Short mmCIF file of C-alpha atoms and ligand atoms in Angstrom, two decimals:
data_model
loop_
_atom_site.label_atom_id
_atom_site.label_comp_id
_atom_site.label_asym_id
_atom_site.label_seq_id
_atom_site.Cartn_x
_atom_site.Cartn_y
_atom_site.Cartn_z
CA MET A 495 -0.34 0.28 -0.03
CA LYS A 496 2.92 2.29 0.80
CA ILE A 497 4.42 1.62 -2.39
CA PHE A 498 1.30 2.45 -4.48
CA LEU A 499 1.28 5.38 -2.87
CA ILE A 500 4.28 6.44 -3.47
CA TRP A 501 3.96 5.35 -7.12
CA ILE A 502 0.63 7.51 -7.29
CA GLN A 503 2.70 10.23 -6.01
CA LEU A 504 5.53 9.83 -8.66
CA VAL A 505 2.84 9.46 -11.70
CA ALA A 506 1.53 12.71 -9.73
CA ILE A 507 4.93 14.37 -9.81
CA PHE A 508 5.87 13.22 -13.30
CA LEU A 509 2.32 14.90 -14.88
CA THR A 510 3.14 18.07 -13.13
CA ILE A 511 6.70 18.47 -14.17
CA ALA A 512 5.81 17.04 -18.05
CA PRO A 513 3.96 19.37 -19.61
CA ALA A 514 6.91 21.59 -18.37
CA LEU A 515 9.01 19.58 -19.68
CA ALA A 516 7.63 19.54 -23.05
CA ALA A 517 7.37 23.11 -23.32
CA SER A 518 10.23 24.39 -24.64
CA ASP A 519 11.96 23.56 -27.95
CA ALA A 520 14.70 26.13 -26.95
CA HIS A 521 17.33 23.45 -27.95
CA LEU A 522 15.94 23.36 -31.36
CA LYS A 523 14.83 26.83 -32.13
CA GLY A 524 16.93 28.66 -29.96
CA LYS A 525 14.86 31.52 -28.18
CA PHE A 526 14.78 35.32 -27.95
CA GLY A 527 15.14 37.14 -24.63
CA PRO A 528 13.65 40.00 -23.88
CA LEU A 529 12.67 43.28 -25.94
CA HIS A 530 14.57 45.71 -24.62
CA ASP A 531 15.10 49.84 -24.94
CA TRP A 532 18.09 51.24 -26.97
CA PRO A 533 19.28 54.78 -27.10
CA ILE A 534 19.60 55.59 -30.32
CA ILE A 535 18.47 53.28 -33.12
CA PRO A 536 21.40 50.88 -33.82
CA ILE A 537 21.69 51.00 -37.15
CA ALA A 538 25.73 49.89 -37.50
CA MET A 539 27.15 47.44 -35.36
CA MET A 540 30.59 46.83 -34.56
CA LEU A 541 32.17 44.40 -31.83
CA MET A 542 34.84 45.93 -30.38
CA PRO A 543 37.94 43.97 -29.19
CA ASP A 544 36.91 44.10 -25.04
CA GLY A 545 33.78 42.67 -26.32
CA ARG A 546 31.36 45.60 -26.31
CA ILE A 547 28.98 46.52 -29.20
CA PHE A 548 30.17 50.13 -30.62
CA ALA A 549 26.78 51.10 -32.85
CA TYR A 550 25.07 54.43 -34.26
CA GLY A 551 22.81 55.68 -36.55
CA THR A 552 20.37 57.87 -35.55
CA ASP A 553 19.51 60.86 -32.46
CA THR A 554 17.95 59.88 -29.34
CA GLU A 555 14.73 60.07 -31.09
CA GLY A 556 15.23 57.75 -33.64
CA ASP A 557 15.54 60.19 -36.21
CA GLN A 558 18.00 60.03 -38.97
CA GLY A 559 21.54 61.19 -38.28
CA ALA A 560 24.48 60.64 -36.58
CA LYS A 561 26.50 63.77 -35.80
CA LEU A 562 25.08 63.78 -32.59
CA HIS A 563 25.75 60.49 -30.61
CA TYR A 564 27.04 57.16 -30.61
CA VAL A 565 26.64 54.30 -28.43
CA ILE A 566 28.93 51.60 -26.29
CA TRP A 567 26.64 48.85 -25.46
CA ASN A 568 28.40 46.16 -22.60
CA PRO A 569 26.73 43.08 -22.80
CA LEU A 570 28.18 41.79 -19.38
CA ILE A 571 26.02 44.44 -17.50
CA GLY A 572 22.71 43.21 -19.27
CA ILE A 573 20.15 45.16 -20.88
CA GLY A 574 19.32 47.96 -18.39
CA ALA A 575 19.92 51.18 -19.15
CA ASN A 576 22.70 51.37 -17.35
CA ALA A 577 24.09 48.75 -19.81
CA PHE A 578 24.75 51.66 -22.17
CA LYS A 579 26.56 54.61 -22.65
CA THR A 580 25.45 57.18 -25.11
CA LEU A 581 28.52 59.58 -25.77
CA PRO A 582 28.57 62.91 -27.87
CA ASN A 583 30.15 62.54 -31.36
CA THR A 584 32.16 66.00 -31.36
CA THR A 585 33.41 65.24 -35.20
CA ASN A 586 31.32 67.53 -36.67
CA THR A 587 31.48 64.17 -39.20
CA ASP A 588 27.59 62.39 -40.02
CA ILE A 589 28.13 59.06 -39.99
CA PHE A 590 25.01 58.10 -40.64
CA CYS A 591 25.34 55.43 -43.39
CA GLY A 592 29.18 55.04 -43.39
CA ALA A 593 31.54 52.73 -44.21
CA GLN A 594 33.53 50.35 -41.55
CA ALA A 595 36.15 48.26 -40.69
CA PHE A 596 38.14 47.61 -38.45
CA ILE A 597 41.99 48.59 -37.95
CA PRO A 598 44.26 46.03 -37.08
CA GLY A 599 46.47 45.95 -34.62
CA SER A 600 44.47 48.40 -32.33
CA GLY A 601 41.10 46.68 -33.23
CA HIS A 602 39.54 50.12 -33.49
CA ALA A 603 36.74 51.01 -35.64
CA LEU A 604 37.73 52.77 -38.86
CA ILE A 605 34.41 54.75 -40.36
CA ILE A 606 34.42 56.21 -43.72
CA GLY A 607 32.20 58.86 -45.25
CA GLY A 608 28.73 59.00 -44.30
CA ASP A 609 26.06 61.64 -44.47
CA ALA A 610 26.00 65.71 -45.26
CA THR A 611 23.14 67.87 -45.52
CA VAL A 612 24.09 70.53 -48.04
CA ALA A 613 21.37 73.50 -48.54
CA GLY A 614 19.08 71.76 -45.68
CA GLU A 615 18.80 68.89 -48.08
CA ARG A 616 20.27 65.25 -46.35
CA ASN A 617 21.40 62.14 -48.24
CA TYR A 618 24.68 63.83 -50.08
CA GLY A 619 27.72 61.82 -49.17
CA ASN A 620 30.85 63.15 -46.45
CA ASN A 621 34.53 62.07 -47.18
CA GLN A 622 35.70 62.38 -43.93
CA VAL A 623 37.27 59.68 -42.04
CA ASN A 624 36.64 58.65 -38.45
CA ILE A 625 38.21 56.54 -35.55
CA PHE A 626 36.60 55.05 -32.56
CA ASN A 627 39.29 54.30 -29.70
CA SER A 628 37.78 51.88 -27.44
CA ASP A 629 40.32 52.15 -25.17
CA VAL A 630 39.31 55.76 -24.59
CA ASP A 631 35.46 55.41 -26.17
CA ALA A 632 36.33 58.49 -28.17
CA LEU A 633 34.99 58.86 -31.90
CA VAL A 634 38.19 60.88 -33.21
CA ARG A 635 38.13 62.71 -36.68
CA GLN A 636 41.30 62.19 -39.11
CA SER A 637 43.40 64.56 -40.71
CA LYS A 638 43.22 62.90 -44.27
CA ASN A 639 40.06 62.28 -46.06
CA MET A 640 39.14 60.40 -49.51
CA VAL A 641 39.27 61.76 -52.69
CA TYR A 642 35.38 60.81 -53.14
CA LYS A 643 32.35 61.15 -50.57
CA ARG A 644 30.59 58.34 -49.85
CA TRP A 645 27.55 57.38 -48.04
CA TYR A 646 26.30 53.78 -48.56
CA GLY A 647 30.01 52.43 -49.25
CA THR A 648 31.43 49.18 -48.13
CA ALA A 649 35.06 48.83 -46.32
CA VAL A 650 37.42 45.55 -46.87
CA THR A 651 40.15 44.72 -44.65
CA LEU A 652 43.27 43.77 -46.62
CA ALA A 653 45.92 41.19 -45.61
CA ASN A 654 48.59 43.98 -45.28
CA GLY A 655 46.28 45.63 -42.50
CA GLU A 656 45.17 48.40 -45.33
CA HIS A 657 41.64 49.32 -46.24
CA ALA A 658 40.17 49.09 -49.02
CA ILE A 659 36.67 51.36 -49.85
CA LEU A 660 34.34 50.78 -52.63
CA GLY A 661 30.88 51.95 -53.64
CA GLY A 662 28.64 54.60 -52.07
CA ARG A 663 27.32 57.83 -53.46
CA SER A 664 28.58 60.99 -53.55
CA ASN A 665 25.26 63.16 -54.23
CA ARG A 666 21.54 62.60 -54.06
CA TYR A 667 20.26 60.65 -56.46
CA TRP A 668 19.07 63.09 -59.05
CA VAL A 669 22.28 64.95 -58.78
CA GLY A 670 23.71 63.58 -62.60
CA PRO A 671 26.66 62.18 -63.37
CA SER A 672 28.56 62.59 -60.51
CA THR A 673 26.00 60.62 -58.17
CA TYR A 674 27.98 57.58 -57.73
CA SER A 675 31.58 57.00 -56.48
CA SER A 676 32.77 54.71 -58.85
CA ILE A 677 36.26 54.95 -58.67
CA PRO A 678 37.74 52.72 -55.63
CA GLU A 679 40.20 53.90 -53.05
CA VAL A 680 42.90 52.24 -50.56
CA ARG A 681 43.58 53.54 -47.31
CA ALA A 682 47.05 52.96 -46.53
CA LYS A 683 48.07 52.39 -42.63
CA ASN A 684 49.49 56.08 -41.93
CA GLY A 685 46.05 57.36 -43.37
CA ASN A 686 47.13 58.38 -47.33
CA TRP A 687 44.74 57.60 -49.54
CA ARG A 688 45.47 56.55 -52.84
CA SER A 689 43.02 55.86 -55.90
CA LEU A 690 42.08 53.11 -57.94
CA SER A 691 41.60 55.16 -61.12
CA SER A 692 42.32 52.38 -63.28
CA ALA A 693 39.42 50.45 -61.84
CA ARG A 694 36.15 52.67 -62.60
CA SER A 695 33.50 50.66 -62.64
CA ASP A 696 29.64 52.08 -63.02
CA ILE A 697 28.67 48.00 -62.92
CA ALA A 698 30.87 46.43 -59.82
CA TYR A 699 30.17 49.09 -57.14
CA GLY A 700 28.02 52.37 -58.76
CA GLU A 701 24.93 53.23 -60.59
CA TYR A 702 24.21 49.80 -62.13
CA GLY A 703 24.74 46.23 -60.99
CA GLY A 704 21.68 46.39 -59.27
CA ASP A 705 22.59 49.68 -57.51
CA SER A 706 25.89 47.86 -56.95
CA TRP A 707 26.88 51.03 -55.03
CA PHE A 708 24.78 50.42 -52.32
CA TYR A 709 26.78 48.84 -49.40
CA PRO A 710 28.65 46.93 -52.42
CA ARG A 711 29.18 43.05 -51.25
CA ALA A 712 32.74 42.67 -51.06
CA TRP A 713 35.24 40.28 -49.43
CA LEU A 714 39.00 39.79 -49.63
CA ASN A 715 39.60 36.16 -51.17
CA PRO A 716 42.13 33.58 -50.88
CA GLN A 717 44.40 34.94 -53.10
CA GLY A 718 44.76 38.73 -51.68
CA ASN A 719 41.87 40.19 -54.32
CA LEU A 720 38.64 41.66 -53.44
CA PHE A 721 35.65 39.33 -54.40
CA ILE A 722 32.47 41.81 -55.53
CA LEU A 723 29.05 39.73 -55.39
CA SER A 724 26.65 42.78 -57.25
CA HIS A 725 23.05 42.41 -56.07
CA ASN A 726 21.89 41.67 -59.66
CA GLY A 727 24.39 38.47 -59.55
CA MET A 728 27.24 40.04 -61.36
CA MET A 729 30.39 39.07 -59.89
CA HIS A 730 34.00 40.85 -60.38
CA LYS A 731 37.79 40.42 -58.94
CA LEU A 732 39.45 43.78 -58.02
CA ASN A 733 43.34 43.46 -58.11
CA THR A 734 44.47 46.58 -55.45
CA SER A 735 47.66 47.16 -56.45
CA GLY A 736 48.84 50.32 -58.21
CA THR A 737 46.01 52.10 -59.43
CA GLY A 738 43.80 48.74 -59.35
CA THR A 739 42.98 46.35 -61.64
CA LEU A 740 39.13 45.40 -62.58
CA THR A 741 38.12 41.99 -63.92
CA LYS A 742 34.59 40.82 -64.37
CA TYR A 743 33.70 36.93 -64.17
CA ALA A 744 31.93 35.34 -66.91
CA THR A 745 29.80 33.23 -63.96
CA LYS A 746 26.94 35.29 -63.05
CA THR A 747 24.61 34.01 -60.28
CA SER A 748 19.97 34.97 -59.86
CA ASN A 749 19.26 38.26 -59.23
CA SER A 750 18.91 39.77 -55.55
CA ASP A 751 18.84 43.27 -54.17
CA PHE A 752 20.45 45.78 -51.88
CA THR A 753 18.16 44.65 -48.98
CA MET A 754 19.67 40.67 -48.92
CA PRO A 755 22.28 39.22 -46.82
CA SER A 756 25.33 37.92 -48.12
CA VAL A 757 27.84 36.35 -45.34
CA MET A 758 31.22 34.34 -45.55
CA PHE A 759 30.89 31.20 -43.54
CA ALA A 760 33.82 29.61 -44.60
CA PRO A 761 36.97 30.11 -45.89
CA GLY A 762 36.42 31.29 -49.70
CA ARG A 763 32.54 30.25 -49.23
CA ILE A 764 29.83 32.72 -49.20
CA LEU A 765 25.98 32.22 -48.64
CA SER A 766 23.79 34.71 -50.41
CA LEU A 767 19.85 35.52 -49.99
CA ARG A 768 18.50 35.97 -53.43
CA LYS A 769 15.02 36.79 -55.04
CA ASN A 770 12.13 34.18 -54.60
CA ARG A 771 13.40 33.10 -51.19
CA ALA A 772 16.42 31.32 -52.49
CA ALA A 773 19.95 31.41 -51.37
CA VAL A 774 22.96 30.04 -52.83
CA ILE A 775 26.53 29.25 -51.57
CA VAL A 776 29.35 31.09 -53.80
CA ASN A 777 32.81 29.59 -53.54
CA ILE A 778 35.49 31.74 -54.54
CA ASN A 779 38.29 29.54 -53.57
CA GLY A 780 39.35 27.71 -56.58
CA GLY A 781 41.50 30.77 -58.24
CA GLY A 782 39.24 30.90 -61.31
CA GLU A 783 35.69 31.37 -61.89
CA PRO A 784 33.19 31.35 -58.61
CA VAL A 785 31.45 28.34 -58.23
CA VAL A 786 27.78 28.39 -57.55
CA THR A 787 25.66 26.17 -55.88
CA SER A 788 21.97 26.07 -54.41
CA ALA A 789 21.75 26.17 -50.55
CA GLY A 790 18.02 25.66 -50.70
CA LEU A 791 14.66 27.76 -50.66
CA LEU A 792 14.30 29.62 -47.28
CA THR A 793 10.42 29.75 -46.40
CA LYS A 794 10.18 33.45 -46.88
CA ASN A 795 11.75 36.36 -49.16
CA ARG A 796 13.19 38.02 -46.29
CA GLN A 797 14.57 41.64 -47.78
CA HIS A 798 16.21 43.96 -44.81
CA SER A 799 16.92 40.68 -43.07
CA ASN A 800 20.46 39.99 -41.55
CA ALA A 801 22.40 36.71 -41.89
CA THR A 802 24.66 36.07 -39.27
CA VAL A 803 27.58 33.31 -38.92
CA LEU A 804 27.31 31.33 -35.27
CA ALA A 805 29.97 30.13 -33.18
CA ASN A 806 29.35 26.59 -35.24
CA GLY A 807 29.86 27.70 -38.67
CA GLN A 808 25.50 27.68 -39.50
CA VAL A 809 24.15 30.96 -40.39
CA TRP A 810 21.28 32.34 -39.12
CA VAL A 811 19.04 34.77 -40.75
CA ASN A 812 16.44 36.97 -39.16
CA GLY A 813 14.28 40.17 -39.89
CA GLY A 814 12.95 40.95 -43.16
CA SER A 815 9.36 41.43 -45.03
CA THR A 816 8.22 40.17 -47.73
CA THR A 817 7.11 43.90 -48.72
CA ASP A 818 9.89 45.67 -48.86
CA ASN A 819 9.99 48.07 -45.59
CA THR A 820 6.69 47.60 -44.44
CA LEU A 821 4.74 45.73 -42.11
CA ALA A 822 2.20 43.95 -44.43
CA GLY A 823 4.88 40.78 -44.99
CA LYS A 824 6.78 40.99 -42.10
CA VAL A 825 8.69 37.81 -41.42
CA LEU A 826 9.03 37.50 -36.97
CA THR A 827 10.40 33.72 -37.65
CA SER A 828 13.83 32.86 -37.91
CA GLU A 829 15.73 30.17 -40.24
CA LEU A 830 18.83 28.72 -39.23
CA TRP A 831 20.72 27.00 -41.89
CA ASN A 832 23.80 24.15 -41.49
CA PRO A 833 26.29 24.44 -44.04
CA VAL A 834 26.75 20.22 -43.29
CA THR A 835 23.46 18.97 -44.59
CA ASN A 836 22.73 22.23 -46.51
CA LYS A 837 19.18 22.54 -45.17
CA TRP A 838 17.28 25.33 -43.47
CA THR A 839 15.29 24.77 -40.16
CA THR A 840 12.74 27.16 -38.95
CA THR A 841 13.52 28.94 -35.74
CA ALA A 842 11.99 31.47 -32.64
CA SER A 843 10.50 34.20 -33.49
CA ALA A 844 10.98 37.97 -32.78
CA ALA A 845 8.48 39.94 -30.66
CA THR A 846 8.68 42.76 -33.23
CA ALA A 847 9.83 43.61 -37.28
CA ARG A 848 12.96 44.39 -37.97
CA LEU A 849 13.20 46.10 -41.35
CA TYR A 850 15.42 48.64 -43.26
CA HIS A 851 17.92 49.49 -40.60
CA SER A 852 18.05 46.65 -38.77
CA ALA A 853 21.33 44.64 -37.73
CA SER A 854 21.98 41.74 -36.11
CA ILE A 855 25.70 40.82 -34.70
CA LEU A 856 27.15 37.46 -33.09
CA LEU A 857 28.18 38.18 -29.37
CA PRO A 858 31.14 36.80 -27.51
CA ASP A 859 28.67 34.36 -25.29
CA GLY A 860 27.98 32.88 -28.75
CA SER A 861 24.13 34.74 -28.60
CA VAL A 862 23.12 36.93 -30.96
CA LEU A 863 22.05 41.25 -30.55
CA THR A 864 19.95 42.03 -32.63
CA GLY A 865 17.75 45.41 -33.29
CA GLY A 866 17.21 48.56 -34.80
CA GLY A 867 14.98 49.17 -38.03
CA GLY A 868 13.57 52.65 -39.13
CA ALA A 869 14.57 56.14 -40.00
CA GLU A 870 13.22 55.36 -42.49
CA GLY A 871 10.26 52.88 -41.89
CA PRO A 872 7.07 52.12 -40.34
CA LEU A 873 8.61 51.35 -36.87
CA THR A 874 11.04 53.79 -35.02
CA GLN A 875 12.58 50.40 -33.52
CA LEU A 876 14.87 52.21 -30.61
CA ASN A 877 15.04 48.65 -29.02
CA GLY A 878 16.36 45.17 -29.86
CA GLU A 879 16.24 41.69 -29.03
CA ILE A 880 19.23 39.13 -27.86
CA TYR A 881 18.47 35.37 -29.66
CA TYR A 882 19.96 32.80 -27.99
CA PRO A 883 21.00 29.59 -30.20
CA PRO A 884 19.76 26.03 -30.02
CA TYR A 885 23.59 25.40 -28.91
CA LEU A 886 23.20 27.03 -25.76
CA PHE A 887 20.44 25.16 -24.35
CA LYS A 888 19.95 21.49 -22.24
CA LYS A 889 18.82 19.44 -24.41
CA ASP A 890 15.80 17.95 -22.22
CA GLY A 891 13.34 20.34 -23.01
CA SER A 892 13.59 22.35 -19.69
CA GLY A 893 14.20 25.35 -21.79
CA GLU A 894 17.17 25.57 -19.54
CA PHE A 895 20.50 27.17 -20.66
CA GLU A 896 22.96 24.66 -20.18
CA PHE A 897 26.44 24.40 -18.35
CA ARG A 898 29.54 25.75 -20.42
CA PRO A 899 32.75 25.00 -20.66
CA GLU A 900 35.41 28.02 -19.58
CA ILE A 901 38.63 28.52 -21.27
CA ILE A 902 41.25 28.01 -18.67
CA ASP A 903 44.32 29.34 -20.87
CA ALA A 904 44.61 30.76 -24.53
CA PRO A 905 47.14 32.95 -26.07
CA THR A 906 46.97 36.67 -25.09
CA SER A 907 49.81 38.11 -27.34
CA MET A 908 49.21 38.59 -30.93
CA ILE A 909 49.44 35.12 -32.99
CA GLY A 910 50.14 34.69 -36.62
CA TRP A 911 49.14 32.76 -39.35
CA ALA A 912 49.57 28.91 -39.66
CA GLU A 913 50.94 28.91 -36.28
CA ASP A 914 49.80 26.38 -33.53
CA PHE A 915 49.15 27.69 -30.13
CA SER A 916 47.35 25.62 -26.98
CA ILE A 917 43.95 26.00 -25.30
CA GLN A 918 43.11 24.74 -21.70
CA ALA A 919 39.75 24.58 -20.79
CA ASP A 920 38.03 23.23 -17.64
CA GLU A 921 36.56 20.04 -19.70
CA THR A 922 37.41 17.85 -22.76
CA ILE A 923 37.63 20.06 -25.54
CA ALA A 924 35.59 18.41 -28.37
CA LYS A 925 35.85 21.15 -31.26
CA VAL A 926 37.50 24.88 -31.49
CA THR A 927 36.20 27.08 -33.95
CA LEU A 928 36.70 30.75 -34.52
CA VAL A 929 35.00 33.31 -35.91
CA ARG A 930 35.97 36.82 -36.66
CA ALA A 931 34.53 39.70 -34.67
CA GLY A 932 31.33 41.26 -36.71
CA ALA A 933 31.09 44.81 -38.54
CA VAL A 934 27.25 45.03 -39.81
CA THR A 935 25.05 47.63 -41.63
CA HIS A 936 22.30 47.29 -44.12
CA SER A 937 22.24 43.43 -44.13
CA PHE A 938 25.77 43.27 -44.70
CA ASN A 939 28.26 42.20 -42.35
CA SER A 940 31.35 42.93 -44.05
CA GLU A 941 34.18 41.93 -41.39
CA THR A 942 32.76 38.43 -40.04
CA ARG A 943 33.94 35.18 -41.34
CA PHE A 944 34.37 31.39 -39.56
CA PHE A 945 37.21 28.82 -39.27
CA ASN A 946 37.11 25.29 -38.09
CA LEU A 947 40.40 24.94 -35.98
CA PRO A 948 41.20 20.81 -36.22
CA ILE A 949 42.05 18.97 -33.36
CA LEU A 950 44.04 15.90 -33.15
CA ARG A 951 42.49 14.59 -29.96
CA ARG A 952 39.89 15.62 -27.66
CA SER A 953 41.62 16.86 -24.26
CA THR A 954 41.20 19.59 -22.08
CA ILE A 955 44.49 20.93 -23.49
CA VAL A 956 44.29 20.92 -27.38
CA THR A 957 46.85 22.46 -29.83
CA VAL A 958 45.23 23.81 -32.96
CA ARG A 959 46.55 25.53 -35.91
CA SER A 960 45.63 29.21 -36.64
CA PRO A 961 44.31 29.70 -40.40
CA ALA A 962 46.75 29.83 -43.07
CA THR A 963 46.96 32.76 -44.53
CA ALA A 964 46.13 36.72 -44.58
CA ASN A 965 44.14 36.69 -47.17
CA ILE A 966 41.95 34.07 -45.50
CA ALA A 967 41.94 35.41 -42.15
CA PRO A 968 42.71 39.00 -42.26
CA PRO A 969 44.70 40.73 -39.74
CA GLY A 970 42.19 41.76 -36.96
CA VAL A 971 40.54 40.36 -33.59
CA TYR A 972 38.17 36.70 -33.42
CA LEU A 973 36.31 35.06 -30.87
CA LEU A 974 37.75 31.47 -30.18
CA PHE A 975 35.35 29.04 -28.91
CA VAL A 976 35.71 25.95 -27.41
CA TRP A 977 33.36 23.05 -27.49
CA ASN A 978 32.62 20.06 -25.22
CA GLU A 979 31.34 16.54 -25.80
CA GLU A 980 27.97 18.12 -25.70
CA GLY A 981 28.39 20.33 -28.22
CA ILE A 982 28.05 23.41 -25.81
CA PRO A 983 30.51 26.32 -26.63
CA SER A 984 32.23 28.54 -24.04
CA ILE A 985 32.19 32.19 -23.60
CA ALA A 986 34.59 33.46 -26.10
CA ARG A 987 38.37 34.57 -25.96
CA MET A 988 39.35 37.28 -28.28
CA ILE A 989 42.70 36.59 -29.50
CA GLU A 990 44.24 38.79 -32.05
CA LEU A 991 45.75 36.95 -35.63
CA GLY A 992 48.49 39.53 -37.04
CU1 CU B 502 20.89 53.45 -44.67
#
């Protein structure tokens, strides 16, 4: 009788717990944290070497313009107002819709161009250069301007630590032939500018190519040239030496537009969202013509979505709308692409729409900050939501966070390329991954790239080899994650390649 009563009690306890256990699919779909306020719309986000986010884009009312303020968010403090610092922009440059990249060595943010107001009218370009120094939280105007004004340009960190900048507009739409900045430039480490005057193109980064001036999708390729994937599917190679040489590839992929993200998810391999829900992989490893293969279909056409390479090399796409920058077709669900299976999975739903001027960025704890949207658009999104991917959760359906391995020892000084280094953790390390710190705006993270660093044998101390060359892994700061045998990542250590 006593045993029977205990059995009844156990059944009762199980019935109470079971619905709770089954209630969460966070280990399969991930989960969004609470919607939280931001002091500005974070149109542009960059992960600084100390793990904080530098963001800019609007004033504190959410109106267009970054001449007044920029914001620093410290994820370690949380999502309350005390985690944000709103600082005055004293440079007299409106960095709204500028180009951004990291400066190798310091990890500081290079912000190039942005907006200008001429005779009371916005949306002209400027040619000014600013550097955000995260050691002292200061945005500092540089003395050497670009030759060309650029609004919506792209900056690419080169293997030698210089930066190439391409695209953007000089003037408002209707001003005439000088509207587009179709000659790229290279910024030397000393701040001097060199025009790539032989590589002028209205197709690769100008008026045509599907508005290819609009944040050109460009990456350093494994051969050390820039690979440029135009919104309309055309492809070019830009050799940045001397006055520049631009070569058009015969290969073309399907049409897209400037609202769709593309991201380098593995060395020399880019996942690109195209029109009609399609995704493709563009492989630029061969050195010859790029090779395009299908990456299947998403559930929705996601204009103004963001694609983020997660700590495990999967690509997570969130936000967007099937109806451009309007709420009618807003997509709250997110989707996760697995490069091993080449399959998409529908993941968690956000609380609110992320449309034009929204952004997403991987954080050192393996979660993703999503935020912004608006200026202009139907919502003024002075807010963000953090997405926690499936790998952070216990697999029992409890929806609880899993205990994480911890890195005890990793390099604190700069590492070279093809260099062996050791990592120690508090439990057996089953996998090591490396993700370049991100810089994202307008559905394009121009800095991020992912590496799997093979280990010979599982142990608490493993030796891995850094990426082979600076073309494959440009100099700068990377997030180093170790994974335990249950597939749970550590919080990343920031390491520097150089
Ligand atoms: Cu913009």
